[in-house]
mmCIF file of C-alpha atoms in Angstrom:
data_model
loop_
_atom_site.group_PDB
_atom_site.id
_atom_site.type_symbol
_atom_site.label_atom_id
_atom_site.label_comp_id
_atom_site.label_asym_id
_atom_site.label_seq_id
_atom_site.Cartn_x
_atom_site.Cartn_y
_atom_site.Cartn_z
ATOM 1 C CA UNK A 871 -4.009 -22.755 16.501
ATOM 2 C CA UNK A 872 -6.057 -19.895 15.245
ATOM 3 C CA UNK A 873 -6.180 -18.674 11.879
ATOM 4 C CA UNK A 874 -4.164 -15.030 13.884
ATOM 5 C CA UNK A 875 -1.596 -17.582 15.047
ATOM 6 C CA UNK A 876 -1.296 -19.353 12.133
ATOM 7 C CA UNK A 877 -0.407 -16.184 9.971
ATOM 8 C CA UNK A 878 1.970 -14.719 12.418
ATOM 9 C CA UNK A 879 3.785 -18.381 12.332
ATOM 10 C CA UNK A 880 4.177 -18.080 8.582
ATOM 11 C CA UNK A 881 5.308 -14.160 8.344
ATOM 12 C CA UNK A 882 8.042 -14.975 10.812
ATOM 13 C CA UNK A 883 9.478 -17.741 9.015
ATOM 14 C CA UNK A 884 9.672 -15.716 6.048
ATOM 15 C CA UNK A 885 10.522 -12.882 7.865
ATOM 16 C CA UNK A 886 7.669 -10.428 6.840
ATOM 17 C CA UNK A 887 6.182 -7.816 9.095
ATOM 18 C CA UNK A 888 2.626 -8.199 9.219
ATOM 19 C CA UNK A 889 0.056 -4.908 7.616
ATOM 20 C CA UNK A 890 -3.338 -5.370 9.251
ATOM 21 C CA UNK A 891 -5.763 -3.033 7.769
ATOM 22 C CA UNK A 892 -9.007 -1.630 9.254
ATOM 23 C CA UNK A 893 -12.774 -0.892 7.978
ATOM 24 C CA UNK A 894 -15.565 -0.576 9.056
ATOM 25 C CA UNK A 895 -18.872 -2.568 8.461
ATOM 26 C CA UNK A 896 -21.334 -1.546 6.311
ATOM 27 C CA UNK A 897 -19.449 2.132 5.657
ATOM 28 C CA UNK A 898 -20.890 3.362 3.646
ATOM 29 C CA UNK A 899 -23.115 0.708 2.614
ATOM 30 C CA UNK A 900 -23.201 -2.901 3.684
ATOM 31 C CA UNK A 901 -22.519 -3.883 -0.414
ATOM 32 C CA UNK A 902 -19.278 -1.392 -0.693
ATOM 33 C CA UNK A 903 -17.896 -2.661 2.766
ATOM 34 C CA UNK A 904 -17.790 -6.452 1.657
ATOM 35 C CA UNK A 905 -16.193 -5.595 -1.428
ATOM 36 C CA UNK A 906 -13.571 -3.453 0.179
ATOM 37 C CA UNK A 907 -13.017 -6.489 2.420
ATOM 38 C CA UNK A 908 -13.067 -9.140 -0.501
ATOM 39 C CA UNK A 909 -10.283 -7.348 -2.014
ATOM 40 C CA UNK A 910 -8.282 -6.753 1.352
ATOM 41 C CA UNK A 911 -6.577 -9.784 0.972
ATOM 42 C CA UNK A 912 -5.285 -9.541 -2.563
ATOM 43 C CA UNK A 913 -3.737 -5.586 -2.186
ATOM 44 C CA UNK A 914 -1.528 -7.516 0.664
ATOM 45 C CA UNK A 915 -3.356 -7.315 3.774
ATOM 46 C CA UNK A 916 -2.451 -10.223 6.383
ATOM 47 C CA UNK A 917 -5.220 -9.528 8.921
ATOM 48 C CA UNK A 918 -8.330 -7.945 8.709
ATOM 49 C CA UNK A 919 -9.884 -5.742 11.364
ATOM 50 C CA UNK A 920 -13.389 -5.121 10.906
ATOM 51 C CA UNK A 921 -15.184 -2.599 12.903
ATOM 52 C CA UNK A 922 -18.637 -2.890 14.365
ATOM 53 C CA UNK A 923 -20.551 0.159 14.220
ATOM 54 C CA UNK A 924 -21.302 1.677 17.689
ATOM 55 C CA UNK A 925 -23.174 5.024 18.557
ATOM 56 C CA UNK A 926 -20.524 6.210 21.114
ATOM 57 C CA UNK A 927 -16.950 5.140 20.073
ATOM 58 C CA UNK A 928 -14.722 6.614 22.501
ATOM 59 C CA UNK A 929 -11.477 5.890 21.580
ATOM 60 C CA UNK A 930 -12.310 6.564 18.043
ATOM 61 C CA UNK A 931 -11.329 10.100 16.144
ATOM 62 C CA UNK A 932 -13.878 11.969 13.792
ATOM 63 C CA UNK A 933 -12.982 9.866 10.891
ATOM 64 C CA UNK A 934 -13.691 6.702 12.486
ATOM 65 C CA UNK A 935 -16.612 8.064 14.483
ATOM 66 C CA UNK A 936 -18.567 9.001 10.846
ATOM 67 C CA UNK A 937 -17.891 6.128 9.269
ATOM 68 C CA UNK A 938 -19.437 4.778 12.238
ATOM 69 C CA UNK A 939 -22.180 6.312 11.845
ATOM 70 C CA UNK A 940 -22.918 6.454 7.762
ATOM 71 C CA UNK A 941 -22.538 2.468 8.948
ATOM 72 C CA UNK A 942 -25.344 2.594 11.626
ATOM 73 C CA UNK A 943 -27.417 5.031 9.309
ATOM 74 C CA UNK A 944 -27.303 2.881 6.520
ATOM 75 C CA UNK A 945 -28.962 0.112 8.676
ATOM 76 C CA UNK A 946 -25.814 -1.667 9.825
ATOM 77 C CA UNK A 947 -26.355 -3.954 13.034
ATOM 78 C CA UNK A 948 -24.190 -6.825 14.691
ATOM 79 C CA UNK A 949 -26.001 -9.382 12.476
ATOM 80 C CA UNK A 950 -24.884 -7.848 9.427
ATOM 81 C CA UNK A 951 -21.530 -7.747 10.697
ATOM 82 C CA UNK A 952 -21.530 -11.478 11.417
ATOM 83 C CA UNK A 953 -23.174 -11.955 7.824
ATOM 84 C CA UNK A 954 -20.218 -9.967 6.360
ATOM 85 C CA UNK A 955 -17.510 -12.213 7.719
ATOM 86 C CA UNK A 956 -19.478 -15.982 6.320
ATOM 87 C CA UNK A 957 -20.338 -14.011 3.018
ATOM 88 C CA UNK A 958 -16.423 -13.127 3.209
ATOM 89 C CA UNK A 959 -15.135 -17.044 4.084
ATOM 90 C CA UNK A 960 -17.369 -18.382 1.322
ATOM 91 C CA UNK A 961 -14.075 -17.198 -1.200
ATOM 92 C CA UNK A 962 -11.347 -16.927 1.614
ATOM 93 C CA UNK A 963 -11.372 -19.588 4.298
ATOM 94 C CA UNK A 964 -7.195 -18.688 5.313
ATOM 95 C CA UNK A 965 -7.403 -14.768 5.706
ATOM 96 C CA UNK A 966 -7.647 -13.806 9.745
ATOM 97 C CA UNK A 967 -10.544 -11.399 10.653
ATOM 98 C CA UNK A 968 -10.715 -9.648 13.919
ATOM 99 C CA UNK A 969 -13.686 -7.765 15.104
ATOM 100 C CA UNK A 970 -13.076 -4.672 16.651
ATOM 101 C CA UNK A 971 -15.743 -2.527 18.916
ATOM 102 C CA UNK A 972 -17.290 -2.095 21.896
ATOM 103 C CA UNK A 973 -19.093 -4.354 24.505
ATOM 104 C CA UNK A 974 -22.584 -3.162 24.621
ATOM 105 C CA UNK A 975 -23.825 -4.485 20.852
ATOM 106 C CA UNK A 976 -21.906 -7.658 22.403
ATOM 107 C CA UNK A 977 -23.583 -7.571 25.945
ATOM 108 C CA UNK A 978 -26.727 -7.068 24.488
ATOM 109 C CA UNK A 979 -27.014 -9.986 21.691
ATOM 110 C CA UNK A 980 -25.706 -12.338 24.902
ATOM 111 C CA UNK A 981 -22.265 -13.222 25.017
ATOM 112 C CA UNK A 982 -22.747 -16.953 24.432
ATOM 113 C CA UNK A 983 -25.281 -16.460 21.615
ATOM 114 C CA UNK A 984 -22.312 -13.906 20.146
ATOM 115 C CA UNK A 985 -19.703 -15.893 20.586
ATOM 116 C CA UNK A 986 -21.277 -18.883 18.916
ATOM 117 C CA UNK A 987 -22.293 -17.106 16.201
ATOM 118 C CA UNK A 988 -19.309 -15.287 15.812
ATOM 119 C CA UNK A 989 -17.562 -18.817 15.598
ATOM 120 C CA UNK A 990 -19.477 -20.165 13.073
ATOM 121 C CA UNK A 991 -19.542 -17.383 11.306
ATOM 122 C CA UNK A 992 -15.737 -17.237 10.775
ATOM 123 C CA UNK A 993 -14.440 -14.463 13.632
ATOM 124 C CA UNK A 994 -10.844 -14.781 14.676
ATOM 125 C CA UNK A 995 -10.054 -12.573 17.255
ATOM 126 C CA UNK A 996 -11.786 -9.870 19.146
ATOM 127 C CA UNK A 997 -10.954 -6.649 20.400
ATOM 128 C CA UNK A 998 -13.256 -4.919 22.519
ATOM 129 C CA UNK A 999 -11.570 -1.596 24.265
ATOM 130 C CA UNK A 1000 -13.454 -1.049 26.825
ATOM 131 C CA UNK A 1001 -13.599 -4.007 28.700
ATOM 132 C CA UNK A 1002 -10.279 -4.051 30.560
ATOM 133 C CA UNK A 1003 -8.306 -7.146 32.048
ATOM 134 C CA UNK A 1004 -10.527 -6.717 35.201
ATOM 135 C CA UNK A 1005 -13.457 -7.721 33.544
ATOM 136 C CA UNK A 1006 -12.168 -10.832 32.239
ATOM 137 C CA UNK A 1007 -14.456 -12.992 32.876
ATOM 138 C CA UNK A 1008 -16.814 -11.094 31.029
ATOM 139 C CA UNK A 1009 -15.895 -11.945 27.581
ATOM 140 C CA UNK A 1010 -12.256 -12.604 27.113
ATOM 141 C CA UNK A 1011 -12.155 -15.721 29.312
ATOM 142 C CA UNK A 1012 -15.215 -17.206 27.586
ATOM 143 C CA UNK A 1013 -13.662 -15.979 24.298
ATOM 144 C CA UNK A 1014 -10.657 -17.960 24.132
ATOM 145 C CA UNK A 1015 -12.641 -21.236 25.693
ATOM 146 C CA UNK A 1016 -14.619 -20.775 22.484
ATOM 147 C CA UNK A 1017 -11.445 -20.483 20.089
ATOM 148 C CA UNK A 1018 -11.436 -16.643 20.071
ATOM 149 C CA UNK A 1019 -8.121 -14.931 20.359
ATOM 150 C CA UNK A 1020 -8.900 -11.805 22.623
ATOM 151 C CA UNK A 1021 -6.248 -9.510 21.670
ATOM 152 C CA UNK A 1022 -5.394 -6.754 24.438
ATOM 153 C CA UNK A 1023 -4.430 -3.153 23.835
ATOM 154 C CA UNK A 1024 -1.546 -2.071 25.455
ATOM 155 C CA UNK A 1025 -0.556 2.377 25.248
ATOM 156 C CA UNK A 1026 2.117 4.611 26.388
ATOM 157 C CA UNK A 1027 0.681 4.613 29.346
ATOM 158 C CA UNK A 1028 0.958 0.959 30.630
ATOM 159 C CA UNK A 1029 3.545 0.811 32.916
ATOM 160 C CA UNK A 1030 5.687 -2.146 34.365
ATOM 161 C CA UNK A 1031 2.957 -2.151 36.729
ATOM 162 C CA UNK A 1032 0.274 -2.768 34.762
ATOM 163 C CA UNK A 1033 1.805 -3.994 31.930
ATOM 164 C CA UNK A 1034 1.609 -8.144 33.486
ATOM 165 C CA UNK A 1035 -2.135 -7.827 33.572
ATOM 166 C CA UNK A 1036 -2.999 -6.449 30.443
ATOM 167 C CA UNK A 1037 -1.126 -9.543 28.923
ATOM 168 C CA UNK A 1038 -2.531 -12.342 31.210
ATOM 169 C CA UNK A 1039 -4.693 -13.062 29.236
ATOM 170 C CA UNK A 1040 -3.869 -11.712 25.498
ATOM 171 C CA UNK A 1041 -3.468 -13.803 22.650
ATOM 172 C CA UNK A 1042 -3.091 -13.357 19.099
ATOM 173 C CA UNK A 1043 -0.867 -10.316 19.414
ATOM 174 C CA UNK A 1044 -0.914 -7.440 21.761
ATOM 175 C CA UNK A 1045 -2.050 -4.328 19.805
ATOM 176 C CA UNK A 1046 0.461 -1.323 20.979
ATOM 177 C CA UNK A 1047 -1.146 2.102 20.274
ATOM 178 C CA UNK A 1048 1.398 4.171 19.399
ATOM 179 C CA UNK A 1049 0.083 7.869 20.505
ATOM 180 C CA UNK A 1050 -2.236 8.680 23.564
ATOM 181 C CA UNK A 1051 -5.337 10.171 22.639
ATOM 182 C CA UNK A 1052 -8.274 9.120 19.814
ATOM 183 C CA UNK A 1053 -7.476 7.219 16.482
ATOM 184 C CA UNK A 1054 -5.861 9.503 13.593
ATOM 185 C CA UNK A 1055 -5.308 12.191 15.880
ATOM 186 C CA UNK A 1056 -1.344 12.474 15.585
ATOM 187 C CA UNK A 1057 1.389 10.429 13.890
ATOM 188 C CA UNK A 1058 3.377 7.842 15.284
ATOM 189 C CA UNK A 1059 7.169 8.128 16.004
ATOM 190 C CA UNK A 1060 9.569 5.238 15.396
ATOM 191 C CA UNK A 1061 11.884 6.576 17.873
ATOM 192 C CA UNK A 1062 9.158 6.772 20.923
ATOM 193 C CA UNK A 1063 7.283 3.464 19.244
ATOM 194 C CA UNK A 1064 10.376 1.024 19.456
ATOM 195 C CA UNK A 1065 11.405 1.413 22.973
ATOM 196 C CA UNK A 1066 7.811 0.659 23.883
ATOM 197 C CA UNK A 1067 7.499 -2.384 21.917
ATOM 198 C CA UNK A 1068 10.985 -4.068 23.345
ATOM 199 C CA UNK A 1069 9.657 -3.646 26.393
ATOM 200 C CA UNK A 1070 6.502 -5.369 25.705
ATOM 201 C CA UNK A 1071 8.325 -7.988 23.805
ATOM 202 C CA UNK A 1072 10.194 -8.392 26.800
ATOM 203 C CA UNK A 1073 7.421 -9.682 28.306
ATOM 204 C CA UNK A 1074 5.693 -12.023 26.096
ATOM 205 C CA UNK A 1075 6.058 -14.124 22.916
ATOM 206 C CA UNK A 1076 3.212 -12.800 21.464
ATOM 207 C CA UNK A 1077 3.889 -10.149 18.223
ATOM 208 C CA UNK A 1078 3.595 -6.565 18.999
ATOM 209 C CA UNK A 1079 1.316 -4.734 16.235
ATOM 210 C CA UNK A 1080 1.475 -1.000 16.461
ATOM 211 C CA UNK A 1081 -1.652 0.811 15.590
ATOM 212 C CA UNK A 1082 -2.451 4.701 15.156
ATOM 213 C CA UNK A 1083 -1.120 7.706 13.561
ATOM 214 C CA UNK A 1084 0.440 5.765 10.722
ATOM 215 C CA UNK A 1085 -1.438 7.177 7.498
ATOM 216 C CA UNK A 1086 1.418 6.483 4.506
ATOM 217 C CA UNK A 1087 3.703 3.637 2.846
ATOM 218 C CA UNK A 1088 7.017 4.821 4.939
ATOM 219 C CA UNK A 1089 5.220 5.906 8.375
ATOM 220 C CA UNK A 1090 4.035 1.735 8.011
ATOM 221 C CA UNK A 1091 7.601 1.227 6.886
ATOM 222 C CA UNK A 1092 9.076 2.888 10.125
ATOM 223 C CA UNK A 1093 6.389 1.388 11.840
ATOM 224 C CA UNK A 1094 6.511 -2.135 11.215
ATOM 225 C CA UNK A 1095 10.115 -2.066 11.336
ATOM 226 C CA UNK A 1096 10.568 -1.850 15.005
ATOM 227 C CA UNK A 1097 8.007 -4.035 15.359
ATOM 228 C CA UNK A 1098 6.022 -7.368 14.228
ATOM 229 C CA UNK A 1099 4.089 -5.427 11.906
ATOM 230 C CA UNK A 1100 1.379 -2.662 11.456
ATOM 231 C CA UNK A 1101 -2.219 -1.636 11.734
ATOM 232 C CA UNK A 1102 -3.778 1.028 9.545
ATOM 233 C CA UNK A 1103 -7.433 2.314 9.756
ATOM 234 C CA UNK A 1104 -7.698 6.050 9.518
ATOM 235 C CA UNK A 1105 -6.157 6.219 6.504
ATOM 236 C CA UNK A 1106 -8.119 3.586 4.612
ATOM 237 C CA UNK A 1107 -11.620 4.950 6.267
ATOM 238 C CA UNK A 1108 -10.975 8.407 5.055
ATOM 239 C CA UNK A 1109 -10.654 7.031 1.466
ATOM 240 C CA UNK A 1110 -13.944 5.690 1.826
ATOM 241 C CA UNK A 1111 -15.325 8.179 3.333
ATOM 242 C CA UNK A 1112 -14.578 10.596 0.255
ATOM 243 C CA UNK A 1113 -16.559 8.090 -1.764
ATOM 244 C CA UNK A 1114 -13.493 6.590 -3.643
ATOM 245 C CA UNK A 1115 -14.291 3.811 -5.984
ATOM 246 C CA UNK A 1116 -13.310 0.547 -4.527
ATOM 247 C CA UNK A 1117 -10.407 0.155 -7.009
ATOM 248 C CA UNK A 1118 -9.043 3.613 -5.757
ATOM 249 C CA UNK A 1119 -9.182 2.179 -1.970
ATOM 250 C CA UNK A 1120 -7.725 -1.268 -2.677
ATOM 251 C CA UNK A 1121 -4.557 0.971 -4.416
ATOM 252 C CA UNK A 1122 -4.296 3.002 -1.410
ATOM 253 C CA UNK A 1123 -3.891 -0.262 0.478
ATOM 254 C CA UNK A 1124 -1.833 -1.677 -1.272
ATOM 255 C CA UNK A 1125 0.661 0.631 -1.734
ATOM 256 C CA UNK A 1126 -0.301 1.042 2.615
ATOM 257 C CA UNK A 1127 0.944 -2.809 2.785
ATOM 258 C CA UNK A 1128 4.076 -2.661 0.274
ATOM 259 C CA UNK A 1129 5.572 -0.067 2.806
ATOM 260 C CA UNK A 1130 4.670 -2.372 5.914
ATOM 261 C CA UNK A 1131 5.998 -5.155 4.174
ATOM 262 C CA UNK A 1132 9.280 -3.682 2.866
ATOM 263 C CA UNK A 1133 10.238 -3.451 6.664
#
């Protein structure tokens, strides 16, 4: 059992939703970024997504794409990253951390050298959107033989069809995104979100985490509570991004996670 599956058992015997909250590495400096993510934890967060800087983030909106790239500009680089998360489980060995990015910093470290590292360092889960369920063997199937939960996007446009193969080989959770298009481009709406996550939970045990367009306490309240919880990133980038103290962020996450977790 993973330190993902391990929180998700615990929330559902108490009957929490999960908030998983999103930032990126080394935005806007690698010193800031691990401080954010020290006090992620503490202002409520269950799971912790961090983002690995990449020069062309496709699914990513503007606000996600500059943080991206005050990251990179700063000097942030997969090793970094990796030295973020052990620096981070010297004071927090329990909190799950999921890496979130693209294949080719991955592909080009070598994916046994990453995932080894990755391991030791103290990675979770991954979730690498654009490698889908035909490329497998790539780096999910090794993944999971090394301990990794590869968690699996799933959108409004995953059909019955399709559906059975994105979740062959998910674990974790299945992360739903809410609204077609690039992150924090529109908001998401309870009443189109919950119909899409029965149907997912329809077909699998795992818990359904919707992601995108949710930017404030109730939207994470609506959110989470037609499903197993919530991801925010957007919303907590931007705050950064302005150049709010840490203490400022943390607040804004907190408050973020009170609404997820009054579902």
């Amino acid at each position: 059992m993973t330190r993902i599956d391990a929180k998700f058992a615990a929330l559902k015997a108490e009957g929490k939703r999960a908030f998983v909250a999103y930032i990126m590495a080394g935005d806007p400096d690698l010193e800031t970024s691990l401080e954010v993510m020290k006090g992620l934890p503490a202002a409520g967060v269950d799971v912790i997504e961090l983002g690995l800087p990449f020069t062309d983030p496709m699914a990513d909106g503007p606000t996600i794409q500059l943080a991206g790239q005050r990251a990179l500009d700063g000097g942030q680089t997969l090793q970094k990253t990796l030295d973020m998360v052990g620096e981070f489980r010297k004071t927090d060995a329990t909190t799950p951390i999921v890496m979130m990015g693209y294949y080719n910093p991955i592909y080009n470290r070598g994916v046994d050298k990453f995932l080894a590292d990755a391991k030791i360092a103290g990675v979770d889960g991954l979730i690498v959107v654009d490698l889908p369920p035909e490329e497998d063997s790539e780096l999910c199937l090794p993944a999971r033989e090394a301990g990794l939960n590869f968690i699996r996007l799933a959108t409004p446009t995953t059909d019955d069809k399709r559906l059975p193969k994105v979740l062959q080989n998910t674990s974790g959770f299945v992360y739903y995104v809410s609204v077609t298009g690039i992150t924090g481009s529109q908001a998401a709406q309870a009443a189109e979100v919950g119909p899409e996550v029965a149907r997912i939970k329809r077909a699998t045990e795992l818990p359904v985490i919707v992601g995108f367009g949710i930017n404030t306490p109730e939207a994470a309240q609506t959110i989470a509570s037609v499903a197993d919880g919530c991801v925010v990133g957007s919303a907590i980038v931007k705050e950064i991004g302005a150049g709010k103290p840490v203490a400022e962020v943390l607040a804004k996450v907190a408050a973020l996670a009170a609404g997820a977790h009054s579902a």
